[in-house]
Amino acid sequence: MNPDIPLIDLRLLRLLDTLHSTRSVTRTAELLGQSQPTISIGLGRLREQLGDPLFVRTPQGMQPTPRTEALIGTVREVLDGLRRLSEAQASFDPATARRAFRIFMTDASHITLLPRLFSHVRALAPQVQLEAAAIHPGIAQALESGEADLALGLIPRLDAGFFQQALFIQDWVCLVNARHPRLQGRLTLAQYRREAHVGIVSGTGQLLLEKAMAERGVERQVSLKLPGFLGLSAILSTTDLLATLPRHIGETLARSAGLQVLPCPVPIPTFVVKQHWHARFQHDPANRWLRGVCAELFMDTTRVMSAHDTEVPR
């Protein structure tokens, strides 16, 4: 392709197409909403650029030359392509879509959010696949590249170039065996200090917990450390250990394993669980659909306020 060849103005292509159809300068002017002199000037520019009369005036109207007849098919293909480009609105139909979504989640979200999300997505989009990925240091690059679609949780590292939407607020509870020999229905700070604990050593939420304990001078007697919440309910069900954890995961485990939920006697800052996505995919129909599903399922509108649902990338 020679870059020095000037491109023909789109308006002149429309003129050529319309004049070929009508064989009339007057009718072409009417259809294009222009004056006859403007049409004549445009035709003159076309003749000069293409090096051909293009149309010859006859008693039967403006008749195309062989050069015009040879060009008209290509002209109409170009115009049709531009119309499709202008009219095309990317869409996502969950009922027929075949694609995979990769979502970064905490292990707590695997228990609290993923089952409900998967059930909902499967009902609406039976051919869509979900993949839950562990949060790791490369999360920002993965979301920017499209390797992953969304991140759910407390993820303070995502800042410049990302949108975020608040879903729900998390406070803290304590979880113990329903038949705990010393704790039934209430938990004092003195009891909290005396009891043996299970410690979860991963997750950004746990950093808030450890910081709050240090600031208030509360030293827990941690008898068992776990890398995540897997197996926690079985351990609490068979021991007298105590676990301090966010309310959402605590209440979920309590329901499934018949555990006892107690108020935490140590004030620990609440945090907001959000969904995060890169600005590149802000208007992507599939990404928007997935975000909408998460907001519909998990947003606590009574406690979380967000202007237009999103924060502008910083």
Coordinates of C-alpha atoms in Angstrom, one line a residue:
M1 CA 0.0 0.0 0.0
N2 CA 1.4 3.4 -1.0
P3 CA 1.0 5.8 1.8
D4 CA 1.4 8.8 -0.6
I5 CA -1.9 8.0 -2.4
P6 CA -4.6 10.4 -0.9
L7 CA -7.6 8.6 0.5
I8 CA -11.0 9.5 -0.9
D9 CA -13.3 11.5 1.5
L10 CA -16.1 9.3 2.9
R11 CA -18.7 12.0 1.8
L12 CA -17.5 11.7 -1.8
L13 CA -17.9 7.9 -1.7
R14 CA -21.5 8.4 -0.5
L15 CA -22.0 10.9 -3.3
L16 CA -20.7 8.4 -5.9
D17 CA -22.9 5.6 -4.6
T18 CA -26.0 7.8 -4.4
L19 CA -25.5 9.3 -7.8
H20 CA -25.0 5.9 -9.3
S21 CA -28.3 4.8 -7.9
T22 CA -30.4 7.9 -8.7
R23 CA -28.7 9.0 -12.0
S24 CA -29.8 12.5 -10.9
V25 CA -27.8 15.3 -9.3
T26 CA -31.0 16.8 -8.0
R27 CA -32.2 13.6 -6.4
T28 CA -28.7 13.0 -5.0
A29 CA -28.7 16.5 -3.4
E30 CA -32.1 15.8 -1.8
L31 CA -31.1 12.4 -0.4
L32 CA -27.8 13.7 1.0
G33 CA -29.3 16.9 2.3
Q34 CA -27.0 19.1 0.3
S35 CA -27.4 21.7 -2.5
Q36 CA -27.0 20.9 -6.1
P37 CA -23.9 23.1 -6.4
T38 CA -22.3 21.2 -3.5
I39 CA -23.0 17.9 -5.3
S40 CA -21.5 19.3 -8.5
I41 CA -18.4 20.5 -6.6
G42 CA -18.0 17.1 -5.0
L43 CA -18.3 15.3 -8.3
G44 CA -15.6 17.6 -9.7
R45 CA -13.3 16.6 -6.9
L46 CA -14.0 12.9 -7.5
R47 CA -13.3 13.3 -11.2
E48 CA -10.0 15.0 -10.5
Q49 CA -8.9 12.5 -7.9
L50 CA -9.9 9.4 -9.9
G51 CA -8.9 10.8 -13.3
D52 CA -12.1 10.0 -15.0
P53 CA -15.4 11.8 -15.9
L54 CA -17.3 9.1 -13.8
F55 CA -20.7 10.2 -15.1
V56 CA -21.9 11.6 -18.4
R57 CA -25.0 13.7 -18.7
T58 CA -27.6 12.2 -21.1
P59 CA -31.3 12.5 -21.8
Q60 CA -31.7 9.5 -19.5
G61 CA -29.8 11.1 -16.7
M62 CA -26.3 10.9 -15.4
Q63 CA -24.9 7.7 -16.8
P64 CA -21.8 6.0 -15.2
T65 CA -18.7 5.5 -17.2
P66 CA -17.0 2.1 -17.4
R67 CA -14.5 3.3 -14.7
T68 CA -17.4 4.1 -12.3
E69 CA -19.0 0.7 -13.0
A70 CA -15.7 -1.0 -12.2
L71 CA -15.4 1.0 -8.9
I72 CA -19.0 0.9 -7.6
G73 CA -18.8 -2.6 -6.1
T74 CA -15.7 -1.7 -4.1
V75 CA -17.2 1.6 -3.0
R76 CA -20.3 -0.1 -1.7
E77 CA -18.2 -2.7 0.1
V78 CA -16.3 0.1 1.8
L79 CA -19.5 1.9 2.8
D80 CA -21.1 -1.3 4.1
G81 CA -18.0 -2.0 6.2
L82 CA -18.0 1.4 7.7
R83 CA -21.7 1.2 8.5
R84 CA -21.2 -2.1 10.3
L85 CA -18.2 -0.6 12.1
S86 CA -20.3 2.4 13.2
E87 CA -23.4 0.4 14.1
A88 CA -21.7 -2.6 15.8
Q89 CA -22.1 -2.6 19.5
A90 CA -20.2 -5.4 21.2
S91 CA -22.5 -7.5 23.3
F92 CA -22.3 -10.5 25.6
D93 CA -25.1 -13.0 25.6
P94 CA -24.6 -15.2 28.7
A95 CA -27.0 -17.8 27.4
T96 CA -24.9 -18.6 24.4
A97 CA -21.4 -17.4 25.4
R98 CA -18.5 -19.8 25.3
R99 CA -15.7 -18.3 27.3
A100 CA -13.8 -18.7 30.6
F101 CA -13.6 -16.1 33.4
R102 CA -10.6 -16.1 35.7
I103 CA -11.2 -14.5 39.1
F104 CA -8.6 -13.8 41.8
M105 CA -10.0 -14.7 45.2
T106 CA -8.9 -15.2 48.8
D107 CA -9.4 -18.7 50.1
A108 CA -12.2 -17.4 52.3
S109 CA -14.0 -16.3 49.1
H110 CA -13.7 -19.8 47.8
I111 CA -15.9 -20.8 50.7
T112 CA -18.2 -17.8 51.0
L113 CA -18.6 -16.3 47.5
L114 CA -17.6 -18.9 44.9
P115 CA -20.4 -21.5 45.5
R116 CA -23.1 -18.9 45.1
L117 CA -21.4 -17.2 42.2
F118 CA -20.9 -20.5 40.3
S119 CA -24.5 -21.5 40.9
H120 CA -25.7 -18.2 39.5
V121 CA -23.4 -18.1 36.5
R122 CA -24.2 -21.7 35.6
A123 CA -27.9 -21.0 35.6
L124 CA -27.5 -17.9 33.4
A125 CA -24.5 -19.0 31.3
P126 CA -24.3 -22.8 31.1
Q127 CA -21.3 -22.8 28.7
V128 CA -19.2 -20.3 30.7
Q129 CA -16.3 -21.6 32.7
L130 CA -15.1 -20.1 36.0
E131 CA -11.6 -20.4 37.4
A132 CA -10.7 -19.2 40.9
A133 CA -7.1 -18.1 41.1
A134 CA -5.0 -17.5 44.2
I135 CA -4.1 -13.9 44.9
H136 CA -0.4 -13.4 44.2
P137 CA 2.1 -10.5 43.6
G138 CA 1.5 -10.5 39.8
I139 CA -2.2 -9.8 40.1
A140 CA -2.0 -6.3 38.7
Q141 CA -0.2 -7.4 35.5
A142 CA -2.6 -10.3 35.1
L143 CA -5.6 -8.1 35.2
E144 CA -4.1 -5.5 32.9
S145 CA -3.1 -8.1 30.3
G146 CA -6.5 -9.8 30.4
E147 CA -5.0 -13.0 31.8
A148 CA -7.5 -12.6 34.6
D149 CA -10.9 -10.7 34.6
L150 CA -11.6 -9.7 38.1
A151 CA -10.2 -9.7 41.7
L152 CA -12.4 -10.1 44.8
G153 CA -11.3 -9.3 48.3
L154 CA -9.3 -6.9 50.3
I155 CA -6.5 -6.1 47.9
P156 CA -4.8 -2.7 48.8
R157 CA -2.0 -3.2 46.2
L158 CA -4.3 -2.4 43.2
D159 CA -4.3 1.3 42.7
A160 CA -3.3 3.2 39.5
G161 CA -5.2 2.1 36.4
F162 CA -7.8 0.1 38.3
F163 CA -11.5 0.5 39.0
Q164 CA -13.0 -0.8 42.2
Q165 CA -16.5 -1.4 43.5
A166 CA -17.3 -1.9 47.2
L167 CA -19.4 -5.0 47.9
F168 CA -19.7 -5.4 51.7
I169 CA -18.1 -4.5 55.0
Q170 CA -16.4 -7.1 57.1
D171 CA -16.1 -7.0 60.9
W172 CA -14.7 -9.7 63.1
V173 CA -16.1 -12.6 65.1
C174 CA -14.8 -15.5 67.1
L175 CA -15.6 -19.1 66.3
V176 CA -15.6 -22.0 68.7
N177 CA -17.1 -25.5 69.2
A178 CA -20.8 -25.4 69.9
R179 CA -20.2 -27.5 73.1
H180 CA -17.1 -25.6 74.2
P181 CA -16.6 -26.4 77.9
R182 CA -15.9 -22.8 79.0
L183 CA -17.5 -20.5 76.3
Q184 CA -21.2 -20.4 75.9
G185 CA -22.8 -17.4 74.3
R186 CA -20.3 -14.8 75.5
L187 CA -16.6 -14.1 75.4
T188 CA -14.8 -11.7 77.7
L189 CA -11.3 -10.2 77.0
A190 CA -9.9 -12.2 79.9
Q191 CA -11.3 -15.4 78.5
Y192 CA -10.0 -14.5 75.1
R193 CA -6.5 -14.1 76.5
R194 CA -6.7 -17.5 78.4
E195 CA -8.0 -19.6 75.6
A196 CA -5.9 -21.5 73.0
H197 CA -6.2 -20.1 69.5
V198 CA -6.0 -21.2 65.9
G199 CA -4.0 -18.7 63.9
I200 CA -4.5 -18.1 60.1
V201 CA -1.2 -16.9 58.8
S202 CA -2.1 -15.7 55.3
G203 CA -4.3 -12.9 53.9
T204 CA -4.4 -9.1 54.1
G205 CA -7.2 -9.3 56.6
Q206 CA -5.0 -11.1 59.0
L207 CA -2.6 -8.3 58.9
L208 CA -5.3 -6.0 60.3
L209 CA -6.0 -8.6 63.0
E210 CA -2.3 -8.9 64.1
K211 CA -1.9 -5.1 64.1
A212 CA -4.9 -4.6 66.3
M213 CA -3.7 -7.2 68.7
A214 CA -0.3 -5.6 68.9
E215 CA -1.7 -2.1 69.4
R216 CA -3.9 -3.2 72.2
G217 CA -1.3 -5.4 73.8
V218 CA -3.3 -8.6 73.4
E219 CA -1.1 -11.7 73.1
R220 CA -3.0 -14.7 71.8
Q221 CA -2.0 -18.2 72.8
V222 CA -1.8 -19.7 69.3
S223 CA -1.6 -23.5 69.6
L224 CA -2.1 -24.2 65.9
K225 CA -1.3 -22.2 62.7
L226 CA -3.0 -22.8 59.4
P227 CA -2.1 -21.3 56.0
G228 CA -5.8 -20.7 55.3
F229 CA -9.4 -21.7 56.2
L230 CA -9.3 -25.2 54.8
G231 CA -9.9 -27.6 57.6
L232 CA -10.6 -25.0 60.2
S233 CA -14.2 -26.0 60.8
A234 CA -13.2 -29.7 61.4
I235 CA -10.5 -28.6 63.9
L236 CA -12.9 -26.3 65.8
S237 CA -15.5 -29.1 65.9
T238 CA -13.2 -31.5 67.6
T239 CA -11.2 -29.2 69.9
D240 CA -11.7 -26.4 72.3
L241 CA -9.6 -24.0 70.2
L242 CA -10.8 -20.5 69.3
A243 CA -10.5 -18.7 65.9
T244 CA -10.8 -15.0 65.2
L245 CA -11.9 -14.3 61.6
P246 CA -14.0 -12.1 59.4
R247 CA -17.7 -12.4 60.0
H248 CA -18.6 -13.6 56.5
I249 CA -16.3 -16.6 56.6
G250 CA -17.0 -17.2 60.3
E251 CA -20.8 -17.3 59.9
T252 CA -20.5 -19.5 56.7
L253 CA -18.3 -22.1 58.6
A254 CA -20.6 -21.9 61.6
R255 CA -23.7 -22.8 59.5
S256 CA -22.0 -25.6 57.7
A257 CA -20.3 -27.2 60.8
G258 CA -22.7 -26.3 63.6
L259 CA -20.1 -24.0 65.3
Q260 CA -20.7 -21.2 67.8
V261 CA -20.2 -17.5 66.7
L262 CA -19.2 -15.1 69.5
P263 CA -18.6 -11.4 69.4
C264 CA -14.8 -10.6 69.4
P265 CA -13.9 -8.8 72.6
V266 CA -10.9 -7.0 70.9
P267 CA -11.8 -4.1 68.7
I268 CA -10.5 -4.8 65.2
P269 CA -10.9 -2.4 62.3
T270 CA -13.5 -3.4 59.8
F271 CA -12.5 -3.6 56.1
V272 CA -14.4 -3.5 52.8
V273 CA -14.4 -6.4 50.4
K274 CA -14.3 -5.0 46.8
Q275 CA -14.2 -6.2 43.3
H276 CA -11.3 -4.8 41.1
W277 CA -10.8 -4.7 37.4
H278 CA -8.4 -2.9 35.1
A279 CA -9.5 0.3 33.2
R280 CA -8.8 -1.5 29.9
F281 CA -11.8 -3.6 30.5
Q282 CA -14.1 -1.0 31.9
H283 CA -16.4 -1.1 28.9
D284 CA -15.9 -4.8 27.9
P285 CA -19.4 -6.3 27.7
A286 CA -18.3 -9.7 29.2
N287 CA -16.4 -8.1 32.0
R288 CA -19.3 -5.7 32.7
W289 CA -21.7 -8.7 32.9
L290 CA -19.5 -10.6 35.4
R291 CA -19.1 -7.5 37.5
G292 CA -22.9 -7.0 37.4
V293 CA -23.4 -10.5 38.6
C294 CA -21.0 -10.1 41.5
A295 CA -22.7 -6.8 42.5
E296 CA -26.1 -8.3 42.3
L297 CA -25.1 -11.3 44.5
F298 CA -22.8 -9.7 47.0
M299 CA -23.3 -6.0 47.3
D300 CA -24.7 -4.9 50.7
T301 CA -26.5 -1.7 49.6
T302 CA -27.6 -0.9 53.2
R303 CA -24.0 -0.5 54.4
V304 CA -21.9 0.2 51.3
M305 CA -22.3 3.4 49.4
S306 CA -20.4 4.0 46.1
A307 CA -20.9 6.8 43.6
H308 CA -22.0 5.2 40.4
D309 CA -20.7 1.9 41.7
T310 CA -17.1 2.6 40.7
E311 CA -14.0 4.6 41.6
V312 CA -12.1 6.2 38.8
P313 CA -8.6 4.8 38.4
R314 CA -6.0 6.8 40.2

